[in-house]
């Protein structure tokens, strides 16, 4: 069964942009975790996770975002999240994670 | 023809690659009752949360767990069934807070119960009149 999660990466001087598309669940979450941790450790920049093509995420994926935020804070950097669809934004609000991350419209 | 509600049962291996299959089935079934897209997404997330926890725990005595969807006129009942006691400690971990808060916020009812031989987790969503 193929992974239903894809990435596109764009780098600028101070910001690393990761475009996430597809679905994040227990099956694909480890791919997301590896990708985020690798980017954070290798670049030590602010990270923008662009989610307009992200169709689905559950608590497994949200937990990985939280882990990535802890990691990025070790380098005194920040995670920005943009393009959240309404159904996913709702999960950030329910879990209170909308207050933890900087969410851009 | 019987007027009793239709029930659709699926048996899934304790493997992460099949959680998306449960979501797909839930989507089609919820659509059949008439839930709108937003609520269907909520139901998919709630089902996926339980499946993920079940898969994470696994079972010593069974290779599969069962999900039964009962399609009522204005409600969808979902029952997860497992012969093992996996369900018993499904949300006992402190890391399960995210998952529990999502399920209880998205579904109308959410309950764990046991029979003589099975552990059951039930949840339901009621169709709301559009105002």
PDB file of C-alpha atoms in Angstrom, chain A residues 7 9-11 13-18 20 31-49 61-81 101:
ATOM      1  CA  UNK A   7       6.068  16.837   0.741  1.00  0.00           C
ATOM      2  CA  UNK A   9      10.227  21.895   0.405  1.00  0.00           C
ATOM      3  CA  UNK A  10      11.178  25.539  -0.201  1.00  0.00           C
ATOM      4  CA  UNK A  11      14.114  27.204   1.552  1.00  0.00           C
ATOM      5  CA  UNK A  13      17.432  32.572   4.235  1.00  0.00           C
ATOM      6  CA  UNK A  14      15.482  32.549   7.498  1.00  0.00           C
ATOM      7  CA  UNK A  15      12.568  30.245   6.814  1.00  0.00           C
ATOM      8  CA  UNK A  16      12.124  26.647   5.785  1.00  0.00           C
ATOM      9  CA  UNK A  17       8.757  25.918   4.155  1.00  0.00           C
ATOM     10  CA  UNK A  18       7.337  22.412   4.140  1.00  0.00           C
ATOM     11  CA  UNK A  20       2.383  18.774   3.283  1.00  0.00           C
ATOM     12  CA  UNK A  31       7.151   9.583   7.643  1.00  0.00           C
ATOM     13  CA  UNK A  32       6.014  13.033   8.787  1.00  0.00           C
ATOM     14  CA  UNK A  33       7.992  12.743  12.019  1.00  0.00           C
ATOM     15  CA  UNK A  34      11.213  11.788  10.226  1.00  0.00           C
ATOM     16  CA  UNK A  35      10.777  14.589   7.697  1.00  0.00           C
ATOM     17  CA  UNK A  36      10.113  17.290  10.327  1.00  0.00           C
ATOM     18  CA  UNK A  37      12.908  16.205  12.687  1.00  0.00           C
ATOM     19  CA  UNK A  38      15.389  15.953   9.824  1.00  0.00           C
ATOM     20  CA  UNK A  39      14.529  19.482   8.608  1.00  0.00           C
ATOM     21  CA  UNK A  40      14.681  20.988  12.098  1.00  0.00           C
ATOM     22  CA  UNK A  41      18.032  19.429  13.007  1.00  0.00           C
ATOM     23  CA  UNK A  42      19.646  20.130   9.640  1.00  0.00           C
ATOM     24  CA  UNK A  43      18.507  23.736   9.186  1.00  0.00           C
ATOM     25  CA  UNK A  44      17.751  25.258  12.602  1.00  0.00           C
ATOM     26  CA  UNK A  45      15.457  27.849  11.017  1.00  0.00           C
ATOM     27  CA  UNK A  46      11.882  28.929  11.607  1.00  0.00           C
ATOM     28  CA  UNK A  47       9.617  26.368   9.982  1.00  0.00           C
ATOM     29  CA  UNK A  48       6.421  27.000   8.059  1.00  0.00           C
ATOM     30  CA  UNK A  49       4.199  23.956   7.615  1.00  0.00           C
ATOM     31  CA  UNK A  61      -0.206  13.616  13.563  1.00  0.00           C
ATOM     32  CA  UNK A  62      -1.025  16.410  16.003  1.00  0.00           C
ATOM     33  CA  UNK A  63       1.260  14.742  18.549  1.00  0.00           C
ATOM     34  CA  UNK A  64       4.061  14.805  16.005  1.00  0.00           C
ATOM     35  CA  UNK A  65       3.521  18.540  15.403  1.00  0.00           C
ATOM     36  CA  UNK A  66       3.837  19.060  19.176  1.00  0.00           C
ATOM     37  CA  UNK A  67       7.048  17.016  19.260  1.00  0.00           C
ATOM     38  CA  UNK A  68       8.422  19.052  16.367  1.00  0.00           C
ATOM     39  CA  UNK A  69       7.549  22.288  18.179  1.00  0.00           C
ATOM     40  CA  UNK A  70       9.481  21.154  21.264  1.00  0.00           C
ATOM     41  CA  UNK A  71      12.434  20.324  19.052  1.00  0.00           C
ATOM     42  CA  UNK A  72      12.383  23.646  17.178  1.00  0.00           C
ATOM     43  CA  UNK A  73      12.198  25.548  20.490  1.00  0.00           C
ATOM     44  CA  UNK A  74      15.511  23.968  21.468  1.00  0.00           C
ATOM     45  CA  UNK A  75      17.021  26.101  18.702  1.00  0.00           C
ATOM     46  CA  UNK A  76      14.938  29.139  19.778  1.00  0.00           C
ATOM     47  CA  UNK A  77      12.987  28.943  16.542  1.00  0.00           C
ATOM     48  CA  UNK A  78       9.279  28.854  15.801  1.00  0.00           C
ATOM     49  CA  UNK A  79       6.771  26.770  13.846  1.00  0.00           C
ATOM     50  CA  UNK A  80       4.147  28.523  11.756  1.00  0.00           C
ATOM     51  CA  UNK A  81       1.213  26.599  10.327  1.00  0.00           C
ATOM     52  CA  UNK A 101       1.289  27.144  17.372  1.00  0.00           C
TER      53      UNK A 101
END
